[in-house]
Coordinates of C-alpha atoms and ligand atoms in Angstrom, one line a residue:
M21 CA 119.2 -51.9 9.9
Q22 CA 121.6 -53.5 12.2
F23 CA 124.7 -51.3 12.6
D24 CA 126.5 -54.1 14.6
F25 CA 125.8 -57.0 12.1
D26 CA 125.7 -60.4 13.7
K27 CA 128.7 -62.3 14.9
Q28 CA 128.9 -64.5 11.7
S29 CA 128.8 -61.5 9.4
R30 CA 131.4 -59.6 11.5
K31 CA 133.8 -62.5 11.3
K32 CA 133.2 -62.7 7.5
I33 CA 133.8 -59.0 7.1
I34 CA 137.0 -58.9 9.2
E35 CA 138.4 -61.9 7.5
Y36 CA 137.6 -60.4 4.1
V37 CA 139.3 -57.2 5.1
F38 CA 142.2 -59.1 6.7
D39 CA 142.9 -61.0 3.4
K40 CA 142.9 -57.8 1.4
L41 CA 145.2 -56.0 3.9
E42 CA 147.5 -59.0 4.2
D43 CA 147.9 -59.0 0.5
Y44 CA 148.9 -55.4 0.5
Y45 CA 151.1 -55.6 3.6
S46 CA 153.0 -58.7 2.6
S47 CA 153.6 -57.7 -1.0
T48 CA 153.6 -53.9 -1.0
K49 CA 156.7 -53.9 -3.2
E50 CA 154.7 -55.4 -6.1
R51 CA 152.8 -52.1 -6.4
T52 CA 153.8 -49.2 -8.5
T53 CA 155.0 -46.5 -6.1
N54 CA 152.7 -43.8 -7.3
P55 CA 149.4 -43.4 -9.2
E56 CA 148.5 -41.7 -12.4
L57 CA 146.9 -38.5 -11.4
N58 CA 143.8 -38.5 -13.6
I59 CA 141.4 -36.4 -11.6
K60 CA 138.5 -37.3 -13.8
D61 CA 139.0 -41.1 -13.4
I62 CA 139.4 -40.7 -9.7
R63 CA 136.2 -38.7 -9.2
E64 CA 134.3 -41.0 -11.5
S65 CA 135.4 -44.0 -9.4
L66 CA 133.7 -42.7 -6.3
L67 CA 130.2 -44.0 -5.5
S68 CA 127.5 -41.4 -4.8
Q69 CA 124.2 -43.1 -5.9
E70 CA 125.1 -45.9 -3.5
L71 CA 125.1 -43.6 -0.5
A72 CA 121.3 -43.4 -0.5
N73 CA 120.7 -47.0 0.5
G74 CA 124.1 -48.5 1.0
I75 CA 125.6 -51.5 -0.6
H76 CA 126.9 -54.9 0.5
P77 CA 129.9 -54.4 2.9
E78 CA 132.2 -56.6 0.8
K79 CA 131.3 -54.6 -2.3
A80 CA 132.0 -51.3 -0.4
I81 CA 135.3 -52.7 1.0
D82 CA 136.4 -53.8 -2.5
H83 CA 135.6 -50.4 -3.8
I84 CA 137.7 -48.7 -1.2
I85 CA 140.6 -51.1 -1.4
N86 CA 140.6 -50.7 -5.2
G87 CA 140.6 -46.9 -4.9
L88 CA 143.4 -46.8 -2.4
E89 CA 145.4 -49.4 -4.5
K90 CA 145.0 -47.5 -7.7
Y91 CA 145.1 -43.9 -6.5
S92 CA 147.6 -43.5 -3.8
V93 CA 151.3 -42.8 -3.5
H94 CA 152.2 -46.1 -1.7
T95 CA 154.1 -44.6 1.3
P96 CA 154.5 -48.1 2.8
H97 CA 156.4 -49.2 -0.3
P98 CA 160.1 -49.9 0.3
K99 CA 161.0 -47.7 -2.7
Y100 CA 159.1 -44.7 -1.4
F101 CA 162.1 -42.5 -0.6
G102 CA 159.8 -39.7 0.4
L103 CA 158.7 -37.2 2.8
F104 CA 159.1 -38.9 6.2
N105 CA 155.9 -40.9 5.7
P106 CA 156.6 -44.3 7.1
R107 CA 155.2 -47.8 6.5
S108 CA 152.9 -48.4 9.4
N109 CA 154.3 -51.1 11.7
Y110 CA 152.0 -53.9 12.5
A111 CA 151.6 -53.2 16.2
G112 CA 150.5 -49.7 15.3
I113 CA 147.9 -51.0 12.9
M114 CA 146.5 -53.3 15.6
A115 CA 146.4 -50.4 18.1
D116 CA 144.3 -48.3 15.7
L117 CA 141.9 -51.1 15.4
I118 CA 141.6 -51.5 19.1
T119 CA 141.3 -47.8 19.6
A120 CA 138.5 -47.6 17.1
T121 CA 136.6 -50.4 18.8
Y122 CA 136.9 -49.2 22.4
N123 CA 136.7 -45.6 21.3
P124 CA 137.8 -44.2 24.6
Q125 CA 137.2 -40.5 25.1
L126 CA 140.4 -38.9 26.2
A127 CA 139.1 -35.4 26.9
G128 CA 138.7 -36.0 30.6
W129 CA 140.7 -38.3 32.8
S130 CA 137.8 -40.1 34.5
H131 CA 136.3 -41.3 31.2
A132 CA 139.5 -43.0 30.1
P133 CA 141.9 -43.3 33.0
F134 CA 143.9 -46.2 31.6
A135 CA 144.3 -44.4 28.3
V136 CA 145.2 -41.1 29.8
E137 CA 147.7 -42.7 32.1
V138 CA 149.3 -44.6 29.2
E139 CA 149.8 -41.3 27.4
D140 CA 151.1 -39.6 30.5
L141 CA 153.6 -42.5 31.0
L142 CA 154.8 -42.1 27.4
I143 CA 155.1 -38.3 27.9
R144 CA 157.4 -39.0 30.9
E145 CA 159.3 -41.6 29.0
F146 CA 160.0 -39.3 26.1
A147 CA 160.7 -36.3 28.3
N148 CA 163.3 -38.5 29.9
K149 CA 164.7 -39.7 26.6
F150 CA 165.1 -36.1 25.5
G151 CA 166.9 -35.2 28.7
Y152 CA 164.2 -33.3 30.5
Q153 CA 163.8 -33.6 34.2
T154 CA 160.7 -35.7 34.3
E155 CA 159.2 -34.2 37.5
R156 CA 159.3 -30.7 35.8
A157 CA 158.2 -31.9 32.4
D158 CA 154.8 -32.0 30.9
G159 CA 153.4 -32.7 27.5
V160 CA 150.4 -33.8 25.4
F161 CA 149.8 -36.0 22.3
T162 CA 148.9 -34.0 19.2
T163 CA 147.6 -35.0 15.8
G164 CA 150.9 -34.1 14.2
G165 CA 153.9 -31.8 14.2
A166 CA 151.8 -28.9 12.9
E167 CA 149.5 -29.0 16.0
A168 CA 152.6 -29.5 18.3
N169 CA 154.3 -26.4 16.8
L170 CA 151.1 -24.4 17.1
T171 CA 151.0 -25.5 20.8
A172 CA 154.6 -24.4 21.2
I173 CA 153.8 -20.9 20.0
L174 CA 150.7 -20.7 22.2
C175 CA 152.7 -21.8 25.2
A176 CA 155.5 -19.3 24.5
L177 CA 153.0 -16.5 24.3
N178 CA 151.1 -17.5 27.4
H179 CA 154.3 -17.9 29.3
K180 CA 155.5 -14.5 28.4
Y181 CA 152.2 -12.6 28.5
P182 CA 150.1 -13.7 31.5
A183 CA 147.3 -11.4 30.5
L184 CA 147.0 -13.1 27.1
A185 CA 144.5 -15.8 28.2
S186 CA 141.9 -13.2 29.2
E187 CA 142.8 -10.0 27.4
G188 CA 144.1 -11.6 24.1
M189 CA 146.5 -10.1 21.7
F190 CA 145.2 -6.6 22.4
S191 CA 147.0 -6.7 25.8
I192 CA 150.4 -7.0 24.1
D193 CA 151.8 -3.6 23.3
K194 CA 154.9 -4.7 21.3
K195 CA 155.0 -7.1 18.4
P196 CA 156.3 -10.6 19.3
I197 CA 159.0 -11.9 17.0
I198 CA 159.7 -15.6 16.3
F199 CA 163.1 -16.5 15.0
C200 CA 163.7 -19.7 13.0
S201 CA 165.8 -20.7 10.1
Q202 CA 164.8 -20.3 6.5
E203 CA 164.6 -24.1 6.3
A204 CA 162.1 -24.3 9.2
H205 CA 158.9 -26.2 8.5
H206 CA 156.0 -24.2 7.0
S207 CA 153.7 -25.3 9.7
I208 CA 155.2 -22.4 11.7
Q209 CA 153.9 -19.9 9.2
K210 CA 150.5 -21.5 9.5
A211 CA 150.7 -21.5 13.2
V212 CA 151.4 -17.7 13.4
K213 CA 148.4 -17.1 11.2
V214 CA 146.2 -19.2 13.4
V215 CA 147.3 -17.5 16.6
G216 CA 146.7 -14.1 15.0
L217 CA 150.3 -12.8 14.8
G218 CA 150.9 -12.8 11.1
T219 CA 153.7 -14.2 9.0
N220 CA 155.7 -10.9 9.1
L221 CA 156.5 -11.5 12.7
I222 CA 158.6 -14.6 11.7
K223 CA 162.2 -13.7 11.2
A224 CA 163.5 -16.4 9.0
I225 CA 167.3 -16.5 9.5
P226 CA 169.4 -17.6 6.5
I227 CA 171.3 -20.9 6.7
N228 CA 175.1 -21.4 6.7
S229 CA 177.1 -23.7 4.5
H230 CA 176.0 -26.6 6.6
L231 CA 172.4 -25.7 5.9
K232 CA 171.9 -24.9 9.6
M233 CA 170.6 -21.6 11.0
D234 CA 173.4 -19.0 10.7
I235 CA 174.0 -18.1 14.3
A236 CA 175.9 -14.9 13.6
I237 CA 173.0 -13.6 11.5
L238 CA 170.6 -14.5 14.3
Q239 CA 172.7 -12.5 16.7
Q240 CA 172.9 -9.5 14.4
E241 CA 169.1 -9.6 13.9
L242 CA 168.6 -9.6 17.7
E243 CA 171.0 -6.7 18.1
K244 CA 169.5 -4.5 15.4
L245 CA 165.9 -5.1 16.3
D246 CA 163.9 -2.0 17.1
Y247 CA 162.9 -2.9 20.7
S248 CA 160.5 0.0 20.9
V249 CA 158.3 -1.8 18.4
Y250 CA 159.2 -5.5 18.7
D251 CA 159.5 -7.9 21.5
P252 CA 161.4 -11.1 20.7
L253 CA 159.3 -14.1 21.8
M254 CA 161.0 -17.3 20.9
I255 CA 163.7 -19.1 18.9
I256 CA 162.6 -22.3 17.0
G257 CA 165.5 -24.6 16.2
T258 CA 164.9 -27.4 13.8
A259 CA 166.4 -30.8 14.5
G260 CA 166.1 -32.4 11.1
T261 CA 164.9 -30.0 8.5
T262 CA 162.3 -31.5 6.1
G263 CA 164.4 -30.6 3.1
T264 CA 167.9 -31.6 3.9
G265 CA 167.8 -33.2 7.4
A266 CA 170.0 -30.4 8.9
I267 CA 170.1 -30.0 12.6
D268 CA 170.5 -26.5 13.9
N269 CA 173.1 -25.9 16.5
L270 CA 170.8 -26.5 19.5
V271 CA 173.5 -25.7 22.1
E272 CA 174.2 -22.3 20.8
L273 CA 170.6 -21.5 20.1
N274 CA 169.7 -22.4 23.7
E275 CA 172.5 -20.1 25.0
I276 CA 171.2 -17.2 22.9
A277 CA 167.6 -17.9 23.9
K278 CA 168.5 -17.9 27.6
Y279 CA 170.6 -14.8 27.3
H280 CA 167.8 -12.9 25.7
N281 CA 165.1 -14.5 27.9
L282 CA 163.4 -16.1 24.9
W283 CA 161.4 -19.4 24.7
F284 CA 163.5 -22.1 23.0
H285 CA 161.4 -24.6 21.0
V286 CA 163.0 -27.5 19.1
D287 CA 161.0 -28.9 16.1
A288 CA 162.3 -32.4 16.1
A289 CA 159.3 -33.8 14.2
F290 CA 161.5 -36.2 12.2
G291 CA 165.0 -35.9 13.7
G292 CA 163.8 -36.5 17.2
G293 CA 163.9 -40.2 16.4
A294 CA 167.7 -40.0 16.7
V295 CA 167.3 -39.9 20.5
L296 CA 166.5 -43.6 20.4
S297 CA 169.9 -44.4 18.9
D298 CA 173.1 -44.3 21.0
D299 CA 175.0 -43.6 17.8
L300 CA 172.8 -40.7 16.7
K301 CA 171.6 -39.0 19.8
V302 CA 174.8 -36.8 20.1
H303 CA 173.4 -34.8 17.2
L304 CA 170.5 -33.6 19.4
K305 CA 172.8 -32.2 22.0
G306 CA 171.3 -29.1 23.5
I307 CA 167.7 -30.3 23.1
E308 CA 167.6 -31.2 26.9
D309 CA 167.8 -27.4 27.7
S310 CA 164.9 -26.4 25.5
D311 CA 161.6 -25.2 26.7
S312 CA 159.6 -27.4 24.4
I313 CA 159.9 -30.1 21.7
T314 CA 157.8 -31.3 18.8
F315 CA 158.3 -35.0 18.1
D316 CA 156.3 -37.0 15.5
A317 CA 155.9 -40.7 16.4
H318 CA 154.2 -41.1 13.0
K319 CA 157.5 -40.4 11.2
W320 CA 160.6 -42.3 12.2
M321 CA 158.8 -44.5 14.8
S322 CA 156.5 -45.8 12.0
V323 CA 153.2 -45.7 13.8
P324 CA 150.2 -44.9 11.6
M325 CA 149.3 -41.2 11.3
G326 CA 148.6 -39.2 13.3
A327 CA 150.6 -39.4 16.5
S328 CA 152.8 -36.6 17.6
I329 CA 154.1 -35.5 21.0
F330 CA 154.4 -31.9 22.3
L331 CA 156.8 -31.9 25.3
T332 CA 157.7 -29.0 27.6
S333 CA 160.1 -28.6 30.4
K334 CA 157.8 -26.0 32.1
N335 CA 155.1 -28.0 33.7
D336 CA 152.7 -25.1 34.4
V337 CA 152.5 -23.8 30.9
L338 CA 150.0 -26.1 29.2
N339 CA 147.5 -25.4 32.0
K340 CA 148.1 -21.7 31.7
T341 CA 147.5 -21.9 28.0
F342 CA 144.5 -24.2 27.8
E343 CA 142.8 -24.3 31.2
I344 CA 139.1 -23.8 31.1
N345 CA 136.3 -24.5 33.7
T346 CA 133.2 -26.2 32.6
E347 CA 130.1 -27.3 34.4
Y348 CA 129.4 -30.3 32.3
M349 CA 132.8 -32.1 32.3
P350 CA 132.9 -34.9 34.8
K351 CA 134.2 -33.8 38.2
D352 CA 134.8 -37.3 39.6
A353 CA 138.6 -37.0 39.2
D354 CA 138.8 -33.4 40.5
K355 CA 140.2 -34.5 43.9
L356 CA 142.8 -36.8 42.3
K357 CA 146.2 -35.5 41.2
V358 CA 145.7 -36.2 37.5
T359 CA 146.0 -34.5 34.2
Q360 CA 142.8 -33.4 32.6
P361 CA 143.7 -33.6 28.9
F362 CA 141.1 -31.0 27.8
T363 CA 143.0 -28.4 29.9
H364 CA 146.2 -29.4 28.1
S365 CA 145.3 -29.5 24.5
I366 CA 143.9 -27.6 21.5
Q367 CA 141.6 -30.6 21.1
W368 CA 138.6 -31.5 23.1
S369 CA 137.3 -35.0 22.2
R370 CA 140.5 -36.9 21.8
R371 CA 141.3 -40.2 20.1
F372 CA 143.7 -42.6 22.0
M373 CA 146.6 -41.6 19.8
G374 CA 149.2 -42.8 22.3
L375 CA 148.1 -46.4 22.0
K376 CA 149.8 -47.0 18.7
L377 CA 153.1 -45.8 20.2
Y378 CA 152.5 -47.8 23.5
L379 CA 151.7 -51.0 21.7
S380 CA 154.6 -50.5 19.3
L381 CA 157.0 -50.0 22.2
L382 CA 155.6 -53.0 24.1
T383 CA 156.0 -55.1 21.0
Y384 CA 159.5 -54.0 19.7
G385 CA 161.0 -52.3 22.7
W386 CA 163.4 -49.4 22.8
E387 CA 165.9 -51.9 21.6
G388 CA 163.9 -52.9 18.5
Y389 CA 163.5 -49.2 17.7
E390 CA 167.2 -48.5 18.1
Q391 CA 167.9 -51.3 15.5
I392 CA 165.5 -49.8 13.1
I393 CA 166.7 -46.3 13.5
N394 CA 170.3 -47.4 13.0
H395 CA 169.3 -49.6 10.0
Q396 CA 167.7 -46.6 8.3
S397 CA 170.7 -44.4 8.8
D398 CA 172.9 -47.3 7.6
M399 CA 170.8 -47.5 4.5
A400 CA 171.3 -43.8 3.9
R401 CA 175.0 -44.2 4.3
Y402 CA 174.9 -47.1 1.8
L403 CA 172.9 -44.9 -0.6
K404 CA 175.5 -42.1 -0.3
S405 CA 178.4 -44.5 -1.0
Q406 CA 176.6 -46.0 -4.1
L407 CA 175.9 -42.5 -5.4
L408 CA 179.5 -41.4 -4.9
K409 CA 180.7 -44.5 -6.7
N410 CA 178.5 -43.6 -9.6
A411 CA 179.9 -40.0 -9.8
W412 CA 177.0 -38.3 -8.1
V413 CA 177.7 -35.5 -5.6
I414 CA 176.0 -35.2 -2.2
R415 CA 174.8 -31.7 -1.4
N416 CA 173.6 -32.0 2.2
H417 CA 175.4 -32.9 5.4
T418 CA 173.6 -34.9 7.9
D419 CA 173.7 -38.3 9.7
L420 CA 169.9 -38.5 9.5
P421 CA 168.7 -40.6 6.6
V422 CA 168.1 -37.8 4.1
V423 CA 170.3 -37.6 1.0
C424 CA 170.3 -34.7 -1.4
F425 CA 172.3 -35.3 -4.6
T426 CA 172.9 -34.3 -8.1
K427 CA 175.5 -34.5 -10.9
E428 CA 178.0 -31.7 -10.8
E429 CA 178.2 -31.3 -14.6
F430 CA 174.5 -30.8 -14.9
E431 CA 173.6 -28.9 -11.8
Q432 CA 173.3 -25.5 -13.5
D433 CA 170.8 -27.0 -16.0
P434 CA 167.3 -27.0 -14.3
K435 CA 166.1 -29.4 -17.0
F436 CA 168.4 -32.1 -15.6
T437 CA 166.6 -32.9 -12.4
E438 CA 163.2 -31.8 -13.8
Q439 CA 163.3 -34.2 -16.7
I440 CA 164.7 -37.1 -14.8
M441 CA 162.2 -36.6 -12.0
S442 CA 159.4 -36.6 -14.5
N443 CA 160.6 -39.8 -16.0
I444 CA 160.9 -41.5 -12.6
L445 CA 157.4 -40.5 -11.7
K446 CA 156.3 -42.0 -15.0
N447 CA 158.2 -45.2 -14.4
R448 CA 156.4 -45.5 -11.0
K449 CA 159.1 -47.8 -9.7
S450 CA 160.5 -45.4 -7.1
W451 CA 159.3 -42.2 -5.5
L452 CA 161.6 -39.4 -4.5
S453 CA 161.5 -35.7 -4.7
L454 CA 163.4 -32.6 -5.7
Y455 CA 164.7 -30.1 -3.2
P456 CA 166.6 -26.9 -4.0
I457 CA 169.8 -26.2 -2.0
N458 CA 171.1 -22.7 -2.4
G459 CA 168.9 -22.3 -5.4
I460 CA 170.2 -25.4 -7.1
S461 CA 167.8 -28.3 -7.6
T462 CA 168.8 -31.7 -6.1
F463 CA 167.2 -35.1 -5.8
R464 CA 166.1 -35.8 -2.3
A465 CA 165.8 -39.4 -1.1
C466 CA 164.8 -40.2 2.5
I467 CA 165.0 -43.7 3.9
T468 CA 161.7 -43.5 5.6
N469 CA 160.8 -47.2 5.5
Y470 CA 162.3 -49.8 7.9
N471 CA 162.0 -52.4 5.2
T472 CA 164.2 -50.6 2.7
T473 CA 167.3 -52.7 2.1
K474 CA 170.4 -52.5 -0.1
I475 CA 168.4 -54.2 -2.9
E476 CA 165.9 -51.3 -3.2
I477 CA 168.7 -48.8 -3.0
D478 CA 170.7 -50.5 -5.7
E479 CA 167.5 -50.5 -7.8
L480 CA 167.1 -46.8 -7.2
V481 CA 170.7 -45.9 -8.1
N482 CA 170.4 -48.1 -11.3
E483 CA 167.3 -46.3 -12.3
L484 CA 168.8 -42.9 -11.8
N485 CA 171.9 -43.9 -13.7
M486 CA 169.8 -45.1 -16.6
E487 CA 167.9 -41.9 -16.6
V488 CA 171.1 -39.9 -16.7
D489 CA 172.3 -41.9 -19.7
S490 CA 169.1 -41.1 -21.6
F491 CA 169.3 -37.5 -20.6
V492 CA 172.8 -37.3 -22.0
T493 CA 171.8 -39.1 -25.2
E494 CA 168.9 -36.7 -25.8
M495 CA 171.2 -33.8 -25.2
H496 CA 173.9 -35.0 -27.6
P497 CA 172.1 -37.3 -30.0
K498 CA 174.6 -39.5 -31.8
H499 CA 174.5 -39.2 -35.6
W500 CA 175.6 -42.4 -37.2
Ligands
PLP621 C1 156.6 -33.2 9.2 C2 157.2 -32.0 9.9 C3 156.3 -31.1 10.5 C4 154.8 -31.2 10.4 O1 154.4 -32.3 11.1 P1 153.0 -33.0 10.7 O2 153.0 -34.2 11.5 O3 153.0 -33.3 9.3 O4 151.9 -32.1 11.1 C5 156.8 -30.0 11.2 N1 158.2 -29.9 11.3 C6 159.0 -30.7 10.7 C7 160.5 -30.5 10.8 C8 158.5 -31.8 10.0 O5 159.4 -32.7 9.4

């Protein structure tokens, strides 16, 4: 068995794959946005007998392409108005192919010095974009925002409790408390479970009428806390909540954090993309004074999953948190002033995640990104204007491309959004979701695809209008 195949076969295979991918990439819109979720059909479509001896590569590739075509929500589709999942840009796709082929090991510097230095350069570039002083900043690529948020909590703990690294949670005599808004991402809950704190130590602060963390309530909570039992650890502000795109007041959160000597983390997984636009970056004001930032390149920057960045303005904290001495890791770079990624990260063996961001930036430039970021927020503004023209109401307030809307006359009727949503998923022409705002269900559409134009938005609004008409007809059937 030749794992490598010969040159002729490799060429045939890659051209075969290329044709299939090209068909998908160049005509994604011809697909239905979402699959029928028939678990039986899906499981039966998988091959298990064939695992024993293998099959012809083209047959295997056909099988996989068919499976993905038929049984995926097509997040690269221009009418996927979904959950921050982008269409992969082409440079990012090429980067993943190159990464897989060279397979550099980014655990230690000396095994992949070019790759590690590329990631370090990007860490400095993004630290600079977010307004950190680069010489004092540090960071690491993570698989996603969830790992970056977990890293933030670990850093906050190790910064505050120097004995934690060796003595563990048992060395902490008071219970650390994490403040975030009720709209913060659920990965924070998961992170506190992972670090062994427990979800009861998250104080989820209610939101104000702008759907941002209510600062007055945060202050009350800090004042009335029983300091004999609890020890406030950190405030997590969200820059672009997943539900409504709200950006917490980062300036005020920072002031409160500094006053109480708390770590200030900003979860800018999606909204951080605004930093690349001169028009939008004002909304992130205050982020430059934070202790750490989560930023997902695999959201607004449209690189394939997973590529996220954890940044911190305290350049000793990642080492404090993750440093470990090993006998077997190569020592040839010990005398050089370089970052050893395995002492900076939850991960050990690490994929070259930074390449898809590097190649994308080298291909499109910051300028290309600024255009795309502005285009997507322009499209959201266009969507809002078309909705308002058609007597919809907008229920969120953000300049990020997330739009939550409903019809005022039906908003008390939970069947309204439910039934229309179920029809839209059955039509399979567009994908959007529902999100409750103050207990009232709204449609949520995010412009997450750089290829989405006014045409797709008009189609979405038409489809919604037609569904409203049939909802009304069903409610009040006309008797002729
Ligand atoms: C998406 C998101 C996360 C989780 O990031 P992953 O990349 O999915 O792990 C965390 N916080 C916010 C605000 C997000 O939008």
